[in-house]
């Protein structure tokens, strides 16, 4: 976590099921949450860097951990946010922590936000 971020509670841990992708807004920012199969909860920027589409509206293949943007079919690996198609893009990943029964996300402050 950078100095320009703070922990914010996103939702209860049991609200994000294994294999689920969920879009949430936290402090005015669209965040994409995913619970990988047999893996952790992850958080990424919720807007595609290409056309600004909501990634939560995309197609999620939980077996390959791939999310396809609904607008122009850009593909992202949700284990690490890396672009698959095209390869030269990257989703910003936000730290996630379990705080009791809650999932907290380290979101950037105003000076560190991702622009769409």
PDB file of C-alpha atoms in Angstrom:
ATOM      1  CA  UNK A   1       0.000   0.000   0.000  1.00  0.00           C
ATOM      2  CA  UNK A   2       1.315   3.448  -0.881  1.00  0.00           C
ATOM      3  CA  UNK A   3       1.306   6.435   1.441  1.00  0.00           C
ATOM      4  CA  UNK A   4      -1.452   7.885  -0.772  1.00  0.00           C
ATOM      5  CA  UNK A   5      -3.957   5.123  -0.003  1.00  0.00           C
ATOM      6  CA  UNK A   6      -6.195   4.183   2.875  1.00  0.00           C
ATOM      7  CA  UNK A   7      -8.110   1.073   3.884  1.00  0.00           C
ATOM      8  CA  UNK A   8     -11.853   1.175   3.203  1.00  0.00           C
ATOM      9  CA  UNK A   9     -14.344  -1.610   3.957  1.00  0.00           C
ATOM     10  CA  UNK A  10     -15.852  -2.878   0.693  1.00  0.00           C
ATOM     11  CA  UNK A  11     -18.232  -5.616   1.852  1.00  0.00           C
ATOM     12  CA  UNK A  12     -18.582  -8.643   4.100  1.00  0.00           C
ATOM     13  CA  UNK A  13     -16.192 -11.454   3.184  1.00  0.00           C
ATOM     14  CA  UNK A  14     -19.064 -13.915   2.685  1.00  0.00           C
ATOM     15  CA  UNK A  15     -20.707 -11.605   0.100  1.00  0.00           C
ATOM     16  CA  UNK A  16     -17.980 -12.370  -2.457  1.00  0.00           C
ATOM     17  CA  UNK A  17     -18.337 -16.044  -3.346  1.00  0.00           C
ATOM     18  CA  UNK A  18     -15.643 -18.221  -4.861  1.00  0.00           C
ATOM     19  CA  UNK A  19     -15.577 -17.715  -8.627  1.00  0.00           C
ATOM     20  CA  UNK A  20     -17.545 -14.467  -8.433  1.00  0.00           C
ATOM     21  CA  UNK A  21     -16.759 -11.103 -10.016  1.00  0.00           C
ATOM     22  CA  UNK A  22     -18.420  -8.034  -8.550  1.00  0.00           C
ATOM     23  CA  UNK A  23     -18.237  -4.334  -9.340  1.00  0.00           C
ATOM     24  CA  UNK A  24     -18.409  -1.913  -6.423  1.00  0.00           C
ATOM     25  CA  UNK A  25     -17.963   1.821  -6.059  1.00  0.00           C
ATOM     26  CA  UNK A  26     -15.714   2.925  -3.231  1.00  0.00           C
ATOM     27  CA  UNK A  27     -15.199   6.612  -2.613  1.00  0.00           C
ATOM     28  CA  UNK A  28     -16.199   7.477  -6.174  1.00  0.00           C
ATOM     29  CA  UNK A  29     -13.974   4.844  -7.774  1.00  0.00           C
ATOM     30  CA  UNK A  30     -15.161   1.786  -9.671  1.00  0.00           C
ATOM     31  CA  UNK A  31     -13.452  -1.285  -8.243  1.00  0.00           C
ATOM     32  CA  UNK A  32     -13.617  -4.833  -9.601  1.00  0.00           C
ATOM     33  CA  UNK A  33     -13.606  -7.534  -6.919  1.00  0.00           C
ATOM     34  CA  UNK A  34     -12.980 -11.183  -7.717  1.00  0.00           C
ATOM     35  CA  UNK A  35     -12.680 -14.308  -5.591  1.00  0.00           C
ATOM     36  CA  UNK A  36     -10.482 -16.734  -7.478  1.00  0.00           C
ATOM     37  CA  UNK A  37     -11.270 -20.446  -7.375  1.00  0.00           C
ATOM     38  CA  UNK A  38      -9.239 -21.895  -4.487  1.00  0.00           C
ATOM     39  CA  UNK A  39      -7.622 -18.488  -4.173  1.00  0.00           C
ATOM     40  CA  UNK A  40      -7.832 -15.110  -2.533  1.00  0.00           C
ATOM     41  CA  UNK A  41     -10.074 -12.122  -3.043  1.00  0.00           C
ATOM     42  CA  UNK A  42      -8.478  -9.615  -5.427  1.00  0.00           C
ATOM     43  CA  UNK A  43      -9.328  -6.010  -6.331  1.00  0.00           C
ATOM     44  CA  UNK A  44      -8.558  -4.156  -9.550  1.00  0.00           C
ATOM     45  CA  UNK A  45      -9.534  -0.926 -11.234  1.00  0.00           C
ATOM     46  CA  UNK A  46     -13.104  -1.432 -12.398  1.00  0.00           C
ATOM     47  CA  UNK A  47     -12.829   0.511 -15.650  1.00  0.00           C
ATOM     48  CA  UNK A  48     -11.213  -0.843 -18.811  1.00  0.00           C
ATOM     49  CA  UNK A  49      -8.174   1.257 -19.772  1.00  0.00           C
ATOM     50  CA  UNK A  50      -9.215   1.106 -23.431  1.00  0.00           C
ATOM     51  CA  UNK A  51     -12.741   2.511 -23.671  1.00  0.00           C
ATOM     52  CA  UNK A  52     -13.723   3.155 -20.050  1.00  0.00           C
ATOM     53  CA  UNK A  53     -16.257   0.309 -19.880  1.00  0.00           C
ATOM     54  CA  UNK A  54     -17.252  -1.286 -16.586  1.00  0.00           C
ATOM     55  CA  UNK A  55     -15.264  -4.498 -16.352  1.00  0.00           C
ATOM     56  CA  UNK A  56     -17.841  -6.079 -14.022  1.00  0.00           C
ATOM     57  CA  UNK A  57     -20.130  -6.251 -17.086  1.00  0.00           C
ATOM     58  CA  UNK A  58     -17.568  -8.396 -18.921  1.00  0.00           C
ATOM     59  CA  UNK A  59     -17.439 -12.148 -19.415  1.00  0.00           C
ATOM     60  CA  UNK A  60     -15.600 -14.018 -16.641  1.00  0.00           C
ATOM     61  CA  UNK A  61     -14.053 -17.426 -17.242  1.00  0.00           C
ATOM     62  CA  UNK A  62     -13.324 -18.697 -13.755  1.00  0.00           C
ATOM     63  CA  UNK A  63     -11.405 -21.730 -15.031  1.00  0.00           C
ATOM     64  CA  UNK A  64      -8.784 -19.609 -16.795  1.00  0.00           C
ATOM     65  CA  UNK A  65      -9.156 -16.546 -14.500  1.00  0.00           C
ATOM     66  CA  UNK A  66      -9.738 -14.447 -17.619  1.00  0.00           C
ATOM     67  CA  UNK A  67     -12.083 -11.470 -17.848  1.00  0.00           C
ATOM     68  CA  UNK A  68     -13.140 -10.136 -21.246  1.00  0.00           C
ATOM     69  CA  UNK A  69     -14.158  -6.477 -21.469  1.00  0.00           C
ATOM     70  CA  UNK A  70     -17.741  -6.080 -22.760  1.00  0.00           C
ATOM     71  CA  UNK A  71     -16.879  -3.289 -25.234  1.00  0.00           C
ATOM     72  CA  UNK A  72     -13.974  -4.369 -27.422  1.00  0.00           C
ATOM     73  CA  UNK A  73     -13.058  -7.783 -26.029  1.00  0.00           C
ATOM     74  CA  UNK A  74      -9.807  -6.837 -24.312  1.00  0.00           C
ATOM     75  CA  UNK A  75      -8.774  -9.729 -22.050  1.00  0.00           C
ATOM     76  CA  UNK A  76      -7.233  -9.598 -18.584  1.00  0.00           C
ATOM     77  CA  UNK A  77      -5.726 -12.240 -16.299  1.00  0.00           C
ATOM     78  CA  UNK A  78      -7.351 -11.648 -12.911  1.00  0.00           C
ATOM     79  CA  UNK A  79      -4.615 -13.441 -10.989  1.00  0.00           C
ATOM     80  CA  UNK A  80      -2.386 -10.410 -11.616  1.00  0.00           C
ATOM     81  CA  UNK A  81      -4.269  -7.854 -13.772  1.00  0.00           C
ATOM     82  CA  UNK A  82      -2.031  -8.344 -16.801  1.00  0.00           C
ATOM     83  CA  UNK A  83      -3.399  -7.854 -20.276  1.00  0.00           C
ATOM     84  CA  UNK A  84      -3.708 -10.977 -22.387  1.00  0.00           C
ATOM     85  CA  UNK A  85      -5.104  -9.294 -25.472  1.00  0.00           C
ATOM     86  CA  UNK A  86      -3.438  -6.879 -25.862  1.00  0.00           C
ATOM     87  CA  UNK A  87      -0.395  -7.793 -23.810  1.00  0.00           C
ATOM     88  CA  UNK A  88       0.815  -4.217 -23.329  1.00  0.00           C
ATOM     89  CA  UNK A  89      -1.833  -3.190 -20.780  1.00  0.00           C
ATOM     90  CA  UNK A  90      -2.210  -3.745 -17.056  1.00  0.00           C
ATOM     91  CA  UNK A  91      -5.074  -3.305 -14.606  1.00  0.00           C
ATOM     92  CA  UNK A  92      -4.139  -1.523 -11.423  1.00  0.00           C
ATOM     93  CA  UNK A  93      -4.405  -3.919  -8.495  1.00  0.00           C
ATOM     94  CA  UNK A  94      -5.422  -2.735  -5.043  1.00  0.00           C
ATOM     95  CA  UNK A  95      -4.345  -4.494  -1.844  1.00  0.00           C
ATOM     96  CA  UNK A  96      -7.103  -6.500  -0.123  1.00  0.00           C
ATOM     97  CA  UNK A  97      -7.151  -7.573   3.502  1.00  0.00           C
ATOM     98  CA  UNK A  98      -9.538  -9.583   5.623  1.00  0.00           C
ATOM     99  CA  UNK A  99     -10.507  -7.498   8.647  1.00  0.00           C
ATOM    100  CA  UNK A 100     -12.597  -9.794  10.827  1.00  0.00           C
ATOM    101  CA  UNK A 101     -15.565 -10.664   8.608  1.00  0.00           C
ATOM    102  CA  UNK A 102     -14.987  -7.698   6.267  1.00  0.00           C
ATOM    103  CA  UNK A 103     -12.972  -7.245   3.074  1.00  0.00           C
ATOM    104  CA  UNK A 104     -11.024  -4.000   3.105  1.00  0.00           C
ATOM    105  CA  UNK A 105      -9.518  -2.442  -0.016  1.00  0.00           C
ATOM    106  CA  UNK A 106      -6.614   0.017  -0.003  1.00  0.00           C
ATOM    107  CA  UNK A 107      -7.969   2.747  -2.260  1.00  0.00           C
ATOM    108  CA  UNK A 108      -5.894   5.674  -3.480  1.00  0.00           C
ATOM    109  CA  UNK A 109      -6.546   9.127  -2.135  1.00  0.00           C
ATOM    110  CA  UNK A 110      -7.446  11.914  -4.550  1.00  0.00           C
ATOM    111  CA  UNK A 111      -3.830  12.424  -5.571  1.00  0.00           C
ATOM    112  CA  UNK A 112      -3.342   8.758  -6.471  1.00  0.00           C
ATOM    113  CA  UNK A 113      -6.579   7.848  -8.313  1.00  0.00           C
ATOM    114  CA  UNK A 114      -6.672   5.956 -11.578  1.00  0.00           C
ATOM    115  CA  UNK A 115      -8.163   7.996 -14.384  1.00  0.00           C
ATOM    116  CA  UNK A 116     -10.379   6.372 -16.936  1.00  0.00           C
TER     117      UNK A 116
END
